[in-house]
């Protein structure tokens, strides 16, 4: 059977086991789902709605909340009022009850994607994931670090989280791994680090110093993580900062001190035109290092902002402009990673059932077993999908953001945007309910009909 | 006809681009270490030797000499005028697109030498890399844009089509234009003013700020290399008080375009209104002067963005831009948090030699500025509530960022343009009050707001008195054509630089009406 046919059969099986269970964001309940439904059916107001959600957590008094709600939604309040759980009479000067109600509903929405404000609060939910046979990696949401004071606070938050997870015997119980013998389970917990927030003067023009400072701070994190048995991924960010990030990763992961850190992780974004080259470069690095690294493959979270920014500067867009190109490149890199499982642990980060199925089927085809790679998804976006893959015997890890609402807003709005975009696999699956056949189409061949 | 496109700034996230810049600095260092540069007046394409000269030191390192500037005097002025009058007679008749294409050639040469030009500015003017690069980019954009603009706006137009008359409006150059330029955009601003005058058919006397004579000379060499006729451009380096003054008062000058301080600008406007013996015209003056630019941050603002934007607007090139932000207003509760974050962020900005790519703040321009600012800061530290004050590295004219809190709106610190890394802040209780406080200034150049309230944004659009309004972004960094630049009130007079109306200032309009009939025969009517 051809790979395409296998992907189609396998994908269909996944769709069947998901059945009617849409991810929480696409369900019937909650502000997030209503918001998403609503902005997908009424795109003209999407901008206003998202801008409102973006500003709300920053507002500290009820008059100001009411003012912003009115200004953004105006006459649409009649329709939208119930969504935010407030009456239609909302106007500046109303008692703070309304304020609380509005902010409460936004908070509820945030909780779908954000696991809690502190590591302590997050613990029960993380244990719950584990009970459901899901691994996790925790990301700490933060503001920009504009000063060293802020960067240090951020570093301390990571160290604190690592300590809290490390000291929790239930979470760290290595006797009951989710997937026995899987390299992703050597350390039971895992954190994902946003490197640029660890140094306030991290810019390309301050390249050498940025790498130096970040290496030091990353080393501090790795040392404690090693001691506490916490795995680590370094997130990929925008193309302005990524060269600094990869340089730091090579310096620190390549150093003698951390050669024994099991599968230290990094991220490759398939939407970047140069990502295939980068992957080869990283694989070479892993070879030189002599010990494997974990490589999370994602499509990339900064498509809108990077595309807009390269237009403003008159620079060539470093990213693919067509979604299918990203998807096809994603599959190319998937193959490359799976062909090199001796020097890397591939982590296929996507909610796209085609992309995930492609990885699973290709692995099978070339004889790479299920304990040689893992799948990763964002918390709150793909619970039923993750479950379906776990059902097929794969290790799935959830990326779990943790932190306060205001700094979390950027993340939340990005997720909402991603899910309501025309190009979104999740939207096409759960909102528009496209045909399975077209959802599983090979991105490399435009008119590839599956027989 | 060619369309206009902005040239791209250098993408410093690419390692090879950083290397090119560094190499240009290294090469320049090597040259200077052998011998410093000489800047002479250039008249009719050749360097003039004169008596007096001054030496210019590197503001990054005062022990290093950059160049010797030979000072032009009245003799050079008279000689220039004689040559330029001759040159004008043929230049004004050169076909418009030929003149425009010469500008495009200037742009091409500058683009090829962009790192070389940037390197000069990092040393001579203490411009950090990104700012120096932006300066070159803007200069190139001015050339290409004015070339394009000349072609679309300076051709004669038929005012009305009539059978018996040919009615035209034609544009003719004014004659002899003096360009008096500042040191803070030592390439872009003089370039914009000079090439605008040239492409419109004028001949030009160019008097650069003495602090940035070397880059100015480099620019003039490029003009000549590109094919601007030798008798159309004169380069008269020297002191504002001497040669600058003489130029302004000279009866043969037809127009003065000036960018610089309010004091000098107003003085030029005054002096050029005097009609002197043998003068046969009224001098036209364009003057772009200062600003005391304010950014307002309201309760709902994205504070991350606001902090980053204000830091860059206030301390980029050490606040020595006429567009720089020197006042911040926080509306309501956000004020304290905003100022806290600004002050802690300011304390980590990198202050150091501009040749070092990492520096956010380089030195201020010269000893005078350095002493004036330090004295002012000393006073401020006594008079106002300090948010952040610091002592900068030695060896050059370095001044770190300064922030003051709860500054009274009628104070000197709040009202006067300082041209340094000094930011005053205060709190207002409402957005409307903040706009009023911001508007209570003699200046109206740039200004900005950070807000996520549609109503506040609308209110600011209508009511903030500034020539360039920036919403949810820094208030500096105008891009040619995209954000035409210039202010009103005491910030200046004239059409916006890099805008669609700029070139019309360099020409006279003439209306020509010709009766095309002969004894009742109207050509074409019967056909
Ligand atoms: C576990 C995990 C960790 C992650 N870590 C990171 C990280 O470190 N850094 C990071 O940047 N992102 C990260 N992401 C976010 C990730 O990039 C997005 O969630 C992902 O792009 C969504 O893709 P998808 O395959 O789920 O969905 P799909 O709907 O198949 O793909 C959507 C993606 O396609 C791309 N795209 C959309 N339109 C176009 C277009 N016109 N042209 C080209 N490409 C287009 C974009 O990348 C968009 O996000 C992570 C995601 C997961 C699951």
mmCIF file of N, CA and C in Angstrom, chain A residues 359-440:
data_model
loop_
_atom_site.group_PDB
_atom_site.id
_atom_site.type_symbol
_atom_site.label_atom_id
_atom_site.label_comp_id
_atom_site.label_asym_id
_atom_site.label_seq_id
_atom_site.Cartn_x
_atom_site.Cartn_y
_atom_site.Cartn_z
ATOM 1 N N UNK A 359 3.325 11.496 10.041
ATOM 2 C CA UNK A 359 4.490 11.107 10.849
ATOM 3 C C UNK A 359 4.361 9.654 11.306
ATOM 4 N N UNK A 360 3.189 9.320 11.831
ATOM 5 C CA UNK A 360 2.991 7.967 12.364
ATOM 6 C C UNK A 360 3.169 6.913 11.262
ATOM 7 N N UNK A 361 2.571 7.181 10.108
ATOM 8 C CA UNK A 361 2.622 6.185 9.036
ATOM 9 C C UNK A 361 4.019 6.080 8.439
ATOM 10 N N UNK A 362 4.685 7.216 8.311
ATOM 11 C CA UNK A 362 6.033 7.159 7.743
ATOM 12 C C UNK A 362 6.960 6.399 8.689
ATOM 13 N N UNK A 363 6.816 6.633 9.987
ATOM 14 C CA UNK A 363 7.633 5.926 10.981
ATOM 15 C C UNK A 363 7.430 4.418 10.806
ATOM 16 N N UNK A 364 6.182 4.040 10.730
ATOM 17 C CA UNK A 364 5.830 2.629 10.580
ATOM 18 C C UNK A 364 6.501 2.061 9.333
ATOM 19 N N UNK A 365 6.381 2.832 8.259
ATOM 20 C CA UNK A 365 6.903 2.380 6.969
ATOM 21 C C UNK A 365 8.414 2.140 7.012
ATOM 22 N N UNK A 366 9.140 3.021 7.705
ATOM 23 C CA UNK A 366 10.600 2.831 7.716
ATOM 24 C C UNK A 366 11.058 2.080 8.974
ATOM 25 N N UNK A 367 10.087 1.536 9.706
ATOM 26 C CA UNK A 367 10.458 0.683 10.835
ATOM 27 C C UNK A 367 10.924 1.416 12.077
ATOM 28 N N UNK A 368 10.443 2.622 12.266
ATOM 29 C CA UNK A 368 10.746 3.349 13.502
ATOM 30 C C UNK A 368 9.612 3.094 14.496
ATOM 31 N N UNK A 369 9.963 2.539 15.637
ATOM 32 C CA UNK A 369 8.898 2.140 16.563
ATOM 33 C C UNK A 369 8.359 3.319 17.373
ATOM 34 N N UNK A 370 7.244 3.067 18.035
ATOM 35 C CA UNK A 370 6.525 4.148 18.729
ATOM 36 C C UNK A 370 7.288 4.711 19.923
ATOM 37 N N UNK A 371 8.311 4.012 20.373
ATOM 38 C CA UNK A 371 9.081 4.539 21.502
ATOM 39 C C UNK A 371 10.272 5.367 21.027
ATOM 40 N N UNK A 372 10.244 5.721 19.756
ATOM 41 C CA UNK A 372 11.367 6.502 19.224
ATOM 42 C C UNK A 372 10.968 7.944 18.901
ATOM 43 N N UNK A 373 9.727 8.281 19.048
ATOM 44 C CA UNK A 373 9.284 9.662 18.803
ATOM 45 C C UNK A 373 8.010 9.921 19.588
ATOM 46 N N UNK A 374 7.624 11.183 19.653
ATOM 47 C CA UNK A 374 6.384 11.506 20.368
ATOM 48 C C UNK A 374 5.595 12.558 19.617
ATOM 49 N N UNK A 375 4.361 12.762 20.056
ATOM 50 C CA UNK A 375 3.501 13.781 19.451
ATOM 51 C C UNK A 375 3.256 14.860 20.500
ATOM 52 N N UNK A 376 3.125 16.098 20.054
ATOM 53 C CA UNK A 376 2.884 17.174 21.029
ATOM 54 C C UNK A 376 1.752 18.087 20.560
ATOM 55 N N UNK A 377 0.960 18.536 21.519
ATOM 56 C CA UNK A 377 -0.157 19.426 21.202
ATOM 57 C C UNK A 377 -0.314 20.497 22.275
ATOM 58 N N UNK A 378 -1.037 21.544 21.937
ATOM 59 C CA UNK A 378 -1.254 22.611 22.908
ATOM 60 C C UNK A 378 -2.425 22.269 23.812
ATOM 61 N N UNK A 379 -2.252 22.579 25.074
ATOM 62 C CA UNK A 379 -3.291 22.346 26.080
ATOM 63 C C UNK A 379 -4.564 23.093 25.702
ATOM 64 N N UNK A 380 -5.672 22.398 25.753
ATOM 65 C CA UNK A 380 -6.959 23.053 25.506
ATOM 66 C C UNK A 380 -7.340 23.128 24.048
ATOM 67 N N UNK A 381 -6.434 22.756 23.149
ATOM 68 C CA UNK A 381 -6.782 22.892 21.747
ATOM 69 C C UNK A 381 -7.105 21.566 21.085
ATOM 70 N N UNK A 382 -6.687 20.492 21.702
ATOM 71 C CA UNK A 382 -6.762 19.260 20.930
ATOM 72 C C UNK A 382 -6.967 18.016 21.791
ATOM 73 N N UNK A 383 -7.620 18.181 22.956
ATOM 74 C CA UNK A 383 -7.732 17.054 23.875
ATOM 75 C C UNK A 383 -8.222 15.763 23.195
ATOM 76 N N UNK A 384 -9.318 15.820 22.437
ATOM 77 C CA UNK A 384 -9.788 14.550 21.839
ATOM 78 C C UNK A 384 -8.812 13.973 20.818
ATOM 79 N N UNK A 385 -8.093 14.879 20.126
ATOM 80 C CA UNK A 385 -7.128 14.389 19.145
ATOM 81 C C UNK A 385 -6.001 13.654 19.865
ATOM 82 N N UNK A 386 -5.517 14.285 20.944
ATOM 83 C CA UNK A 386 -4.448 13.655 21.714
ATOM 84 C C UNK A 386 -4.891 12.278 22.199
ATOM 85 N N UNK A 387 -6.112 12.245 22.722
ATOM 86 C CA UNK A 387 -6.625 10.964 23.245
ATOM 87 C C UNK A 387 -6.644 9.892 22.169
ATOM 88 N N UNK A 388 -7.081 10.268 20.998
ATOM 89 C CA UNK A 388 -7.176 9.298 19.908
ATOM 90 C C UNK A 388 -5.800 8.711 19.589
ATOM 91 N N UNK A 389 -4.788 9.565 19.593
ATOM 92 C CA UNK A 389 -3.440 9.058 19.279
ATOM 93 C C UNK A 389 -2.888 8.208 20.423
ATOM 94 N N UNK A 390 -3.190 8.611 21.646
ATOM 95 C CA UNK A 390 -2.772 7.788 22.785
ATOM 96 C C UNK A 390 -3.409 6.400 22.655
ATOM 97 N N UNK A 391 -4.660 6.403 22.215
ATOM 98 C CA UNK A 391 -5.364 5.143 21.993
ATOM 99 C C UNK A 391 -4.642 4.243 20.993
ATOM 100 N N UNK A 392 -3.935 4.852 20.080
ATOM 101 C CA UNK A 392 -3.183 4.077 19.080
ATOM 102 C C UNK A 392 -1.789 3.707 19.589
ATOM 103 N N UNK A 393 -1.504 4.055 20.836
ATOM 104 C CA UNK A 393 -0.238 3.631 21.426
ATOM 105 C C UNK A 393 0.909 4.613 21.300
ATOM 106 N N UNK A 394 0.593 5.889 20.997
ATOM 107 C CA UNK A 394 1.669 6.873 20.889
ATOM 108 C C UNK A 394 1.801 7.669 22.178
ATOM 109 N N UNK A 395 2.989 8.222 22.375
ATOM 110 C CA UNK A 395 3.168 9.126 23.506
ATOM 111 C C UNK A 395 2.773 10.535 23.053
ATOM 112 N N UNK A 396 1.851 11.140 23.786
ATOM 113 C CA UNK A 396 1.452 12.511 23.451
ATOM 114 C C UNK A 396 1.767 13.413 24.634
ATOM 115 N N UNK A 397 2.314 14.588 24.304
ATOM 116 C CA UNK A 397 2.674 15.548 25.345
ATOM 117 C C UNK A 397 1.905 16.840 25.118
ATOM 118 N N UNK A 398 1.342 17.373 26.208
ATOM 119 C CA UNK A 398 0.608 18.623 26.087
ATOM 120 C C UNK A 398 1.522 19.788 26.499
ATOM 121 N N UNK A 399 1.431 20.861 25.728
ATOM 122 C CA UNK A 399 2.191 22.073 26.021
ATOM 123 C C UNK A 399 1.291 22.956 26.863
ATOM 124 N N UNK A 400 1.685 23.152 28.111
ATOM 125 C CA UNK A 400 0.774 23.759 29.078
ATOM 126 C C UNK A 400 1.274 25.120 29.547
ATOM 127 N N UNK A 401 0.651 26.202 29.107
ATOM 128 C CA UNK A 401 1.055 27.519 29.575
ATOM 129 C C UNK A 401 0.561 27.768 30.994
ATOM 130 N N UNK A 402 1.369 28.483 31.732
ATOM 131 C CA UNK A 402 1.066 28.720 33.128
ATOM 132 C C UNK A 402 1.427 30.162 33.431
ATOM 133 N N UNK A 403 0.532 30.869 34.096
ATOM 134 C CA UNK A 403 0.858 32.247 34.441
ATOM 135 C C UNK A 403 -0.376 33.105 34.613
ATOM 136 N N UNK A 404 -0.128 34.398 34.808
ATOM 137 C CA UNK A 404 -1.240 35.308 35.039
ATOM 138 C C UNK A 404 -1.911 35.694 33.740
ATOM 139 N N UNK A 405 -3.085 36.315 33.917
ATOM 140 C CA UNK A 405 -3.903 36.607 32.753
ATOM 141 C C UNK A 405 -3.336 37.680 31.845
ATOM 142 N N UNK A 406 -2.839 38.780 32.426
ATOM 143 C CA UNK A 406 -2.413 39.886 31.561
ATOM 144 C C UNK A 406 -1.290 39.449 30.621
ATOM 145 N N UNK A 407 -0.221 38.919 31.176
ATOM 146 C CA UNK A 407 0.828 38.464 30.247
ATOM 147 C C UNK A 407 0.365 37.294 29.401
ATOM 148 N N UNK A 408 -0.655 36.608 29.856
ATOM 149 C CA UNK A 408 -1.136 35.460 29.098
ATOM 150 C C UNK A 408 -1.989 35.837 27.906
ATOM 151 N N UNK A 409 -2.374 37.107 27.874
ATOM 152 C CA UNK A 409 -3.321 37.530 26.849
ATOM 153 C C UNK A 409 -2.776 37.354 25.435
ATOM 154 N N UNK A 410 -1.513 37.694 25.281
ATOM 155 C CA UNK A 410 -0.893 37.558 23.962
ATOM 156 C C UNK A 410 -1.048 36.131 23.483
ATOM 157 N N UNK A 411 -0.775 35.206 24.382
ATOM 158 C CA UNK A 411 -0.862 33.788 24.046
ATOM 159 C C UNK A 411 -2.290 33.415 23.683
ATOM 160 N N UNK A 412 -3.213 33.890 24.525
ATOM 161 C CA UNK A 412 -4.617 33.539 24.318
ATOM 162 C C UNK A 412 -5.123 34.059 22.976
ATOM 163 N N UNK A 413 -4.805 35.322 22.696
ATOM 164 C CA UNK A 413 -5.299 35.899 21.449
ATOM 165 C C UNK A 413 -4.686 35.164 20.250
ATOM 166 N N UNK A 414 -3.410 34.799 20.372
ATOM 167 C CA UNK A 414 -2.773 34.044 19.275
ATOM 168 C C UNK A 414 -3.497 32.726 19.037
ATOM 169 N N UNK A 415 -3.885 32.064 20.138
ATOM 170 C CA UNK A 415 -4.575 30.785 19.982
ATOM 171 C C UNK A 415 -5.947 30.981 19.337
ATOM 172 N N UNK A 416 -6.638 32.036 19.790
ATOM 173 C CA UNK A 416 -7.965 32.274 19.224
ATOM 174 C C UNK A 416 -7.857 32.592 17.744
ATOM 175 N N UNK A 417 -6.872 33.425 17.420
ATOM 176 C CA UNK A 417 -6.662 33.786 16.011
ATOM 177 C C UNK A 417 -6.353 32.550 15.186
ATOM 178 N N UNK A 418 -5.464 31.734 15.726
ATOM 179 C CA UNK A 418 -5.034 30.543 15.003
ATOM 180 C C UNK A 418 -6.233 29.648 14.717
ATOM 181 N N UNK A 419 -7.077 29.501 15.739
ATOM 182 C CA UNK A 419 -8.189 28.582 15.585
ATOM 183 C C UNK A 419 -9.302 29.101 14.703
ATOM 184 N N UNK A 420 -9.365 30.417 14.533
ATOM 185 C CA UNK A 420 -10.459 30.948 13.727
ATOM 186 C C UNK A 420 -9.981 31.328 12.332
ATOM 187 N N UNK A 421 -8.689 31.136 12.089
ATOM 188 C CA UNK A 421 -8.173 31.480 10.755
ATOM 189 C C UNK A 421 -8.714 30.514 9.709
ATOM 190 N N UNK A 422 -8.911 31.018 8.515
ATOM 191 C CA UNK A 422 -9.428 30.188 7.432
ATOM 192 C C UNK A 422 -8.552 28.984 7.160
ATOM 193 N N UNK A 423 -7.234 29.183 7.459
ATOM 194 C CA UNK A 423 -6.262 28.138 7.136
ATOM 195 C C UNK A 423 -6.180 27.061 8.216
ATOM 196 N N UNK A 424 -6.879 27.274 9.335
ATOM 197 C CA UNK A 424 -6.689 26.388 10.478
ATOM 198 C C UNK A 424 -7.296 25.002 10.255
ATOM 199 N N UNK A 425 -6.474 24.008 10.527
ATOM 200 C CA UNK A 425 -6.953 22.634 10.416
ATOM 201 C C UNK A 425 -8.096 22.387 11.399
ATOM 202 N N UNK A 426 -7.937 22.900 12.611
ATOM 203 C CA UNK A 426 -8.969 22.666 13.621
ATOM 204 C C UNK A 426 -10.291 23.301 13.206
ATOM 205 N N UNK A 427 -10.198 24.512 12.677
ATOM 206 C CA UNK A 427 -11.422 25.161 12.230
ATOM 207 C C UNK A 427 -12.064 24.358 11.107
ATOM 208 N N UNK A 428 -11.267 23.962 10.151
ATOM 209 C CA UNK A 428 -11.819 23.216 9.020
ATOM 210 C C UNK A 428 -12.438 21.899 9.468
ATOM 211 N N UNK A 429 -11.866 21.327 10.527
ATOM 212 C CA UNK A 429 -12.369 20.047 11.006
ATOM 213 C C UNK A 429 -13.640 20.207 11.833
ATOM 214 N N UNK A 430 -13.540 21.061 12.847
ATOM 215 C CA UNK A 430 -14.609 21.064 13.839
ATOM 216 C C UNK A 430 -15.651 22.143 13.626
ATOM 217 N N UNK A 431 -15.309 23.184 12.901
ATOM 218 C CA UNK A 431 -16.322 24.222 12.658
ATOM 219 C C UNK A 431 -16.920 24.070 11.281
ATOM 220 N N UNK A 432 -16.052 24.006 10.284
ATOM 221 C CA UNK A 432 -16.573 23.927 8.923
ATOM 222 C C UNK A 432 -16.884 22.497 8.505
ATOM 223 N N UNK A 433 -16.391 21.528 9.272
ATOM 224 C CA UNK A 433 -16.635 20.119 9.001
ATOM 225 C C UNK A 433 -16.404 19.743 7.550
ATOM 226 N N UNK A 434 -15.216 20.080 7.089
ATOM 227 C CA UNK A 434 -14.826 19.675 5.740
ATOM 228 C C UNK A 434 -14.768 18.161 5.652
ATOM 229 N N UNK A 435 -14.761 17.669 4.451
ATOM 230 C CA UNK A 435 -14.685 16.227 4.236
ATOM 231 C C UNK A 435 -13.351 15.689 4.731
ATOM 232 N N UNK A 436 -13.398 14.538 5.337
ATOM 233 C CA UNK A 436 -12.181 13.907 5.842
ATOM 234 C C UNK A 436 -11.152 13.769 4.724
ATOM 235 N N UNK A 437 -11.668 13.410 3.568
ATOM 236 C CA UNK A 437 -10.782 13.211 2.427
ATOM 237 C C UNK A 437 -9.936 14.454 2.137
ATOM 238 N N UNK A 438 -10.581 15.586 2.146
ATOM 239 C CA UNK A 438 -9.809 16.790 1.810
ATOM 240 C C UNK A 438 -8.930 17.213 2.984
ATOM 241 N N UNK A 439 -9.375 16.885 4.197
ATOM 242 C CA UNK A 439 -8.545 17.224 5.350
ATOM 243 C C UNK A 439 -7.253 16.408 5.371
ATOM 244 N N UNK A 440 -7.321 15.226 4.803
ATOM 245 C CA UNK A 440 -6.148 14.344 4.843
ATOM 246 C C UNK A 440 -5.318 14.412 3.567
#
